[in-house]
Amino acid sequence: MAETHVGPDHTAELRGQMVDALVADGTIISTQIEAVMRAVPRHRFAPDAPLEQAYDAYKAVFTKKDEHEVITSSVSAPQIQAMMLERAEISAGMRILEIGSGGYNAALLAELVGEGGDVTTIDIDPDVTARAERLLAEGGYGSVHVVTGDAEAGVAASAPYDRILVTVGAWDIPPAWTTQLAPAGRLVVPLRIKGLTRSIAFDRLNDHLVGASGQVCGFVPMQGAGVHQEQQLLVTGTGEIALRFDDGLPLEPSRLDNAVRTPRAESWTGVRVGRQESFDTLQLFLATVLPGFCIMAVNPDLDTGLVSPSNKWFSMATVDDGGFAYLTTRPTTDPQTVEFGAHAFGPNGPRLAEIVAAQVRVWDQEQRGGPGPRIEVHPAGTPDDRLPTGRVVDKRHSRVVLSWSAAPSTGDQVVPHTPTAQGE
């Protein structure tokens, strides 16, 4: 819907409401981000979307799907874009690389760096870059350099960059993203760790990156050389219950075949959480301390009630000794809270359920309400003795280390990298 059909006053009103909502919820903090989001007409970069959708503060606009109806390009939700821009801390005159094009975010970046700055945006899809280049030129942002190519290699021609913003879901950090940063540069990236995606702001420190736990987010995944697929294990054989592994299947996946034929074990933690309370640090904590961490999903069309997670699409789980356990909740006497617990199947179900429950208690006592882990990204091949203490997640190009501030309170708090049958 073009602005000429509805008048500039209406689009300005909708844009103002969008920004007001993001200021009110604390997403937008700085006056600079507020100003550029009020200035750039978002609907011009989503011309096929209804105006109300283009200016919905919390929803993305999907701009391309493949032959299987899988989304391959989108204009991210304003809340996510504002959050990443705030974490990037961009100032006038900076050189910026955006990985993943759409047009709107590049226009915001161009406003932030001003005439003395430089913005380059790259995407692997020529349809996406052609569209972005056209919309940017029409919007008065023709100075943005639009590049078609595989972002795994970055864009060396315009490096070094003060900031690199990745607006696609990344499983790994390729070397070019670090080497093309200026010595004091910052990389803001939605990084997937053990199946959990967090938008993290990393600062360059010589040959590696240092950051802290970021916000939960979701993005269209990387294509090209950076693509990475989860692996799925069906524990019932019918497709009812699937366990998704981000770094390869367990060494002996067949040992789980008979797990669901055992009685279900339960262990309740006594840890309560508000129904609207965020507990995203618990997700990363369990991914850190449980070597067999994975994500459980239940097919609603085949659901027999064998498992009863709080979220059938996305439940934290783990495998061990031929069994699996998952996190769930149950109501309490207070209608505003629920209690965490663990259900487990397998020959050692009661023990596995208690292991998960015990780690929830550790999180409650030592990490709840805290900042989350320090996250470092080191080059692949970095010796163990040069890494900080923490959980090491090995990827193709990097070794990601999650370190929590509190000392381990149980023997298996910090665990070594667990080999998998088909990991990278």
XYZ file of C-alpha atoms in Angstrom:
424
model
C 0.000 0.000 0.000
C 1.672 3.220 -1.094
C 1.640 6.379 0.966
C -0.024 8.291 -1.858
C -3.161 6.162 -1.354
C -3.574 6.983 2.318
C -1.837 10.285 2.905
C 1.345 11.090 4.810
C -0.444 12.022 8.020
C -1.756 8.485 8.536
C 1.589 6.805 7.908
C 3.308 9.279 10.238
C 0.698 8.557 12.889
C 1.217 4.797 12.608
C 4.976 5.228 12.681
C 4.682 7.379 15.775
C 2.517 4.774 17.514
C 5.068 2.072 16.667
C 7.930 4.066 18.157
C 5.877 5.125 21.186
C 5.218 1.461 21.967
C 8.933 0.608 21.770
C 9.864 3.549 23.979
C 7.198 2.580 26.510
C 8.344 -1.052 26.769
C 11.991 -0.050 27.172
C 13.247 -1.394 23.834
C 14.203 2.064 22.574
C 16.435 3.852 25.076
C 18.498 6.375 23.136
C 17.196 9.533 21.511
C 19.176 8.673 18.359
C 17.374 5.380 17.775
C 14.038 6.995 18.523
C 14.716 9.789 16.058
C 15.734 7.602 13.118
C 12.831 5.197 13.616
C 10.458 8.160 13.566
C 12.149 9.485 10.434
C 12.391 6.441 8.134
C 9.097 5.380 6.496
C 9.100 1.638 7.178
C 6.128 0.932 4.915
C 8.161 1.927 1.852
C 10.363 -1.115 2.483
C 7.348 -3.412 2.855
C 5.173 -2.098 -0.004
C 3.100 -5.279 -0.304
C 2.093 -5.363 3.362
C -0.937 -3.579 4.831
C 0.096 -0.418 6.668
C -1.015 -1.776 10.045
C 1.238 -4.807 9.537
C 4.186 -2.733 8.336
C 3.974 -0.643 11.501
C 3.268 -3.425 13.979
C 6.047 -2.982 16.540
C 6.332 -6.679 17.289
C 5.852 -8.472 13.970
C 8.103 -9.122 10.992
C 6.969 -8.707 7.409
C 7.803 -11.731 5.253
C 9.010 -10.698 1.803
C 10.025 -13.972 0.121
C 9.369 -17.722 0.427
C 10.926 -20.665 -1.391
C 9.131 -23.377 -3.352
C 8.339 -25.175 -0.083
C 6.751 -22.049 1.443
C 9.740 -21.645 3.785
C 10.460 -17.986 4.567
C 13.807 -16.923 3.080
C 13.664 -13.144 3.515
C 11.840 -10.701 5.747
C 11.810 -7.231 7.224
C 12.472 -7.986 10.882
C 10.122 -6.849 13.620
C 10.785 -3.224 14.693
C 11.327 -4.406 18.278
C 14.176 -6.703 17.180
C 15.721 -4.046 14.924
C 15.610 -1.406 17.654
C 17.088 -3.810 20.191
C 20.005 -4.668 17.919
C 20.638 -1.035 17.058
C 20.710 -0.119 20.741
C 23.257 -2.863 21.439
C 25.390 -1.793 18.485
C 25.897 1.728 19.907
C 26.364 3.338 16.501
C 27.599 6.922 16.153
C 28.096 9.341 13.285
C 30.949 8.640 10.899
C 31.149 4.885 11.483
C 31.671 2.255 8.797
C 28.969 -0.425 8.993
C 28.455 -3.844 7.411
C 24.955 -5.317 7.471
C 24.686 -9.053 6.726
C 21.212 -9.829 5.422
C 19.494 -7.193 3.311
C 16.007 -5.818 3.222
C 16.469 -2.093 2.903
C 14.763 -0.699 5.982
C 17.478 -1.556 8.486
C 20.155 -0.251 6.104
C 18.224 3.029 5.884
C 18.186 3.277 9.685
C 21.938 2.630 9.723
C 22.521 5.298 7.073
C 20.620 7.812 9.187
C 22.678 6.918 12.257
C 26.122 7.227 10.614
C 25.241 10.347 8.637
C 27.009 11.737 5.591
C 30.444 11.053 7.056
C 29.722 7.371 7.565
C 29.484 4.379 5.260
C 26.980 1.512 5.101
C 27.395 -1.720 3.154
C 24.685 -4.385 3.070
C 25.129 -7.891 1.640
C 22.760 -10.741 0.840
C 23.203 -14.012 -1.029
C 19.874 -13.693 -2.864
C 20.016 -11.436 -5.965
C 16.263 -10.880 -5.816
C 16.629 -9.533 -2.285
C 19.547 -7.241 -3.104
C 17.874 -5.929 -6.278
C 14.773 -5.113 -4.267
C 16.775 -3.516 -1.445
C 18.846 -1.418 -3.857
C 15.731 -0.153 -5.616
C 13.866 0.703 -2.409
C 16.896 2.392 -0.856
C 17.397 4.535 -3.955
C 13.714 5.463 -4.034
C 13.888 6.414 -0.370
C 16.900 8.679 -0.791
C 19.490 6.230 0.550
C 21.355 5.577 -2.672
C 24.695 5.976 -0.887
C 24.244 2.562 0.771
C 26.443 -0.037 -0.957
C 24.362 -3.107 -1.813
C 26.387 -6.268 -2.489
C 25.215 -9.659 -3.730
C 27.299 -12.515 -2.359
C 27.848 -15.118 0.336
C 28.300 -13.230 3.602
C 30.428 -16.057 5.012
C 33.360 -14.100 3.525
C 32.115 -10.696 4.630
C 32.890 -7.780 2.295
C 36.644 -7.202 2.375
C 36.558 -4.265 -0.051
C 34.987 -1.903 2.488
C 36.659 -3.267 5.637
C 37.543 -2.623 8.388
C 34.147 -1.992 9.951
C 33.373 -0.290 13.220
C 30.220 -2.365 13.462
C 28.916 -5.514 11.796
C 25.202 -6.250 12.241
C 23.974 -9.696 11.257
C 20.250 -9.790 10.526
C 20.036 -13.500 9.711
C 20.248 -16.418 12.107
C 23.868 -17.604 12.394
C 25.013 -20.960 13.757
C 28.702 -20.038 13.595
C 31.022 -17.027 13.459
C 33.188 -17.273 10.316
C 36.719 -15.813 10.575
C 35.976 -12.928 8.195
C 33.471 -11.417 10.592
C 36.182 -11.027 13.207
C 39.098 -10.068 10.973
C 37.046 -7.443 9.118
C 36.144 -5.710 12.371
C 38.220 -2.699 13.412
C 40.391 -3.349 16.512
C 37.701 -1.905 18.782
C 34.812 -3.024 16.590
C 31.570 -4.657 17.632
C 29.638 -7.541 16.081
C 25.913 -7.860 16.841
C 24.659 -11.276 15.785
C 21.725 -13.643 16.436
C 23.879 -16.643 17.352
C 22.422 -20.124 17.782
C 23.972 -22.077 20.660
C 22.638 -25.568 21.448
C 19.418 -24.739 19.611
C 18.885 -21.425 21.456
C 19.181 -18.163 19.507
C 20.308 -15.000 21.273
C 21.152 -11.598 19.832
C 24.606 -10.979 21.297
C 26.856 -7.916 21.083
C 30.475 -9.074 20.795
C 33.476 -6.770 21.111
C 36.684 -7.705 19.328
C 39.637 -8.504 21.585
C 42.632 -9.339 19.377
C 41.769 -12.652 17.661
C 38.563 -13.417 19.548
C 35.222 -11.926 20.564
C 33.806 -11.238 24.011
C 30.126 -10.692 24.752
C 27.367 -11.305 27.260
C 24.053 -13.112 27.260
C 21.691 -11.403 24.847
C 18.016 -11.223 24.082
C 15.909 -14.084 22.752
C 15.178 -13.606 19.065
C 14.366 -15.437 15.861
C 15.648 -14.817 12.325
C 15.584 -16.378 8.892
C 18.614 -18.743 8.929
C 21.854 -18.223 7.017
C 22.097 -19.606 3.500
C 25.161 -20.510 1.485
C 28.364 -21.702 3.148
C 27.034 -20.795 6.588
C 23.951 -23.004 6.466
C 23.538 -25.530 9.256
C 20.711 -27.985 9.835
C 19.555 -29.382 13.145
C 19.269 -33.156 13.369
C 16.092 -34.791 14.602
C 15.581 -38.009 16.516
C 12.096 -39.573 16.771
C 11.958 -41.396 20.095
C 8.654 -43.197 19.504
C 9.084 -44.017 15.830
C 5.675 -42.525 15.053
C 6.761 -38.917 14.860
C 4.888 -37.982 18.020
C 7.984 -36.918 20.002
C 11.051 -35.424 18.322
C 14.332 -34.450 19.940
C 16.284 -31.820 17.991
C 20.063 -31.669 18.344
C 22.030 -28.655 17.206
C 25.516 -30.208 17.259
C 24.966 -33.802 16.152
C 23.058 -36.812 17.420
C 24.067 -38.757 20.550
C 26.737 -41.390 20.044
C 24.216 -44.221 20.414
C 20.785 -42.837 19.445
C 19.272 -46.338 19.197
C 19.495 -46.625 22.993
C 16.511 -44.255 23.207
C 14.228 -46.582 21.226
C 12.686 -48.214 24.285
C 12.797 -45.243 26.669
C 9.101 -44.414 26.368
C 8.162 -47.976 27.351
C 9.331 -47.270 30.907
C 7.178 -45.515 33.535
C 7.431 -41.733 33.558
C 9.502 -40.373 36.454
C 8.808 -36.922 37.904
C 10.870 -34.586 40.077
C 9.515 -31.226 41.224
C 11.857 -28.407 42.149
C 9.987 -26.098 44.491
C 11.127 -23.273 42.175
C 8.272 -21.009 41.154
C 8.145 -18.557 38.293
C 5.564 -15.948 37.339
C 3.475 -16.779 34.290
C 4.742 -13.616 32.565
C 8.264 -13.777 33.985
C 11.188 -14.228 31.614
C 13.484 -17.139 32.390
C 15.691 -17.094 29.307
C 18.840 -17.412 31.419
C 17.523 -20.788 32.625
C 17.506 -22.023 29.038
C 21.161 -21.084 28.498
C 22.072 -22.414 31.943
C 20.606 -25.847 31.248
C 22.275 -25.856 27.825
C 25.542 -25.223 29.661
C 25.280 -27.798 32.447
C 23.479 -30.689 30.704
C 25.818 -32.447 28.243
C 22.923 -34.081 26.363
C 20.900 -30.858 26.004
C 18.404 -30.755 23.143
C 14.985 -29.366 22.235
C 11.859 -31.540 22.432
C 8.851 -30.973 20.192
C 5.519 -32.819 20.150
C 3.488 -33.234 16.968
C -0.010 -32.021 17.975
C -1.654 -34.242 15.354
C -0.041 -37.369 16.855
C -0.057 -36.346 20.520
C -1.190 -39.199 22.791
C -0.374 -37.424 26.037
C 2.678 -39.581 26.678
C 4.617 -36.413 27.474
C 3.136 -33.218 28.898
C 5.499 -30.282 28.396
C 4.434 -26.710 28.997
C 5.304 -25.830 25.407
C 4.726 -28.634 22.924
C 6.713 -26.881 20.195
C 9.820 -25.991 22.179
C 10.777 -27.677 25.443
C 14.218 -27.894 27.005
C 15.338 -31.505 27.245
C 18.379 -33.743 27.702
C 19.402 -37.313 26.947
C 21.546 -39.621 29.093
C 22.015 -43.376 29.663
C 19.371 -44.448 27.151
C 16.725 -42.070 28.460
C 15.537 -38.498 28.083
C 14.077 -35.832 30.347
C 12.354 -32.531 29.710
C 11.433 -29.442 31.691
C 7.790 -28.735 32.436
C 5.619 -26.816 34.897
C 2.539 -27.362 37.021
C 0.081 -24.917 38.632
C 0.578 -23.746 42.216
C -1.835 -22.380 44.800
C -0.993 -18.931 43.436
C -2.720 -18.578 40.035
C 0.016 -16.158 38.918
C 2.858 -18.669 39.299
C 3.827 -22.163 38.185
C 6.409 -24.613 39.548
C 9.235 -26.061 37.485
C 9.675 -29.816 37.345
C 11.241 -32.520 35.213
C 9.730 -35.619 33.616
C 11.991 -38.433 32.468
C 11.834 -41.797 30.685
C 14.354 -44.607 30.444
C 16.096 -47.132 32.672
C 17.487 -44.352 34.880
C 14.501 -42.029 34.620
C 14.226 -41.078 38.316
C 17.924 -40.192 38.483
C 17.793 -38.169 35.242
C 14.682 -36.259 36.350
C 16.409 -35.335 39.601
C 19.559 -34.191 37.763
C 17.503 -31.730 35.731
C 15.528 -30.605 38.797
C 18.742 -30.079 40.774
C 20.172 -27.830 38.092
C 16.982 -25.740 38.053
C 17.515 -25.207 41.789
C 21.132 -24.187 41.173
C 19.945 -21.641 38.609
C 17.345 -20.330 41.074
C 19.923 -19.921 43.841
C 22.901 -18.662 41.858
C 21.818 -17.197 38.506
C 18.183 -16.130 38.616
C 17.867 -12.431 37.927
C 21.517 -12.241 36.949
C 23.093 -11.047 33.706
C 23.586 -14.486 32.215
C 26.878 -15.960 31.034
C 29.920 -14.304 29.564
C 30.232 -15.652 26.021
C 33.519 -15.767 24.151
C 34.142 -16.851 20.570
C 37.645 -18.166 19.820
C 39.012 -19.480 16.531
C 38.618 -23.197 15.866
C 41.739 -25.019 16.912
C 42.386 -22.815 19.942
C 43.946 -25.130 22.574
C 41.883 -25.861 25.683
C 44.475 -24.221 27.935
C 43.939 -20.900 26.140
C 40.184 -20.936 26.735
C 38.427 -19.558 29.829
C 36.714 -21.954 32.221
C 33.224 -22.842 31.051
C 31.195 -24.957 28.664
C 32.840 -25.256 25.255
C 30.611 -25.613 22.198
C 32.691 -26.488 19.149
C 31.543 -25.304 15.743
C 33.057 -25.348 12.276
C 34.985 -22.071 12.529
C 34.918 -21.315 16.223
C 34.917 -22.496 19.820
C 32.161 -20.806 21.817
C 32.666 -20.688 25.595
C 29.868 -19.925 28.072
C 31.130 -18.927 31.531
C 28.865 -18.256 34.497
C 29.928 -15.962 37.314
C 28.944 -18.225 40.215
C 31.202 -21.120 41.195
C 29.910 -24.621 40.432
C 27.834 -26.007 43.264
C 27.603 -29.577 41.926
C 30.100 -31.917 40.379
C 28.678 -31.667 36.892
C 28.178 -27.897 36.765
C 30.956 -27.329 34.245
C 31.315 -30.105 31.713
C 33.702 -30.732 28.838
C 32.679 -30.730 25.215
C 30.627 -33.870 24.581
C 31.469 -35.674 21.313
C 28.578 -36.612 19.066
C 28.136 -39.112 16.303
C 27.713 -36.533 13.537
C 28.832 -33.225 15.011
C 30.961 -30.636 13.290
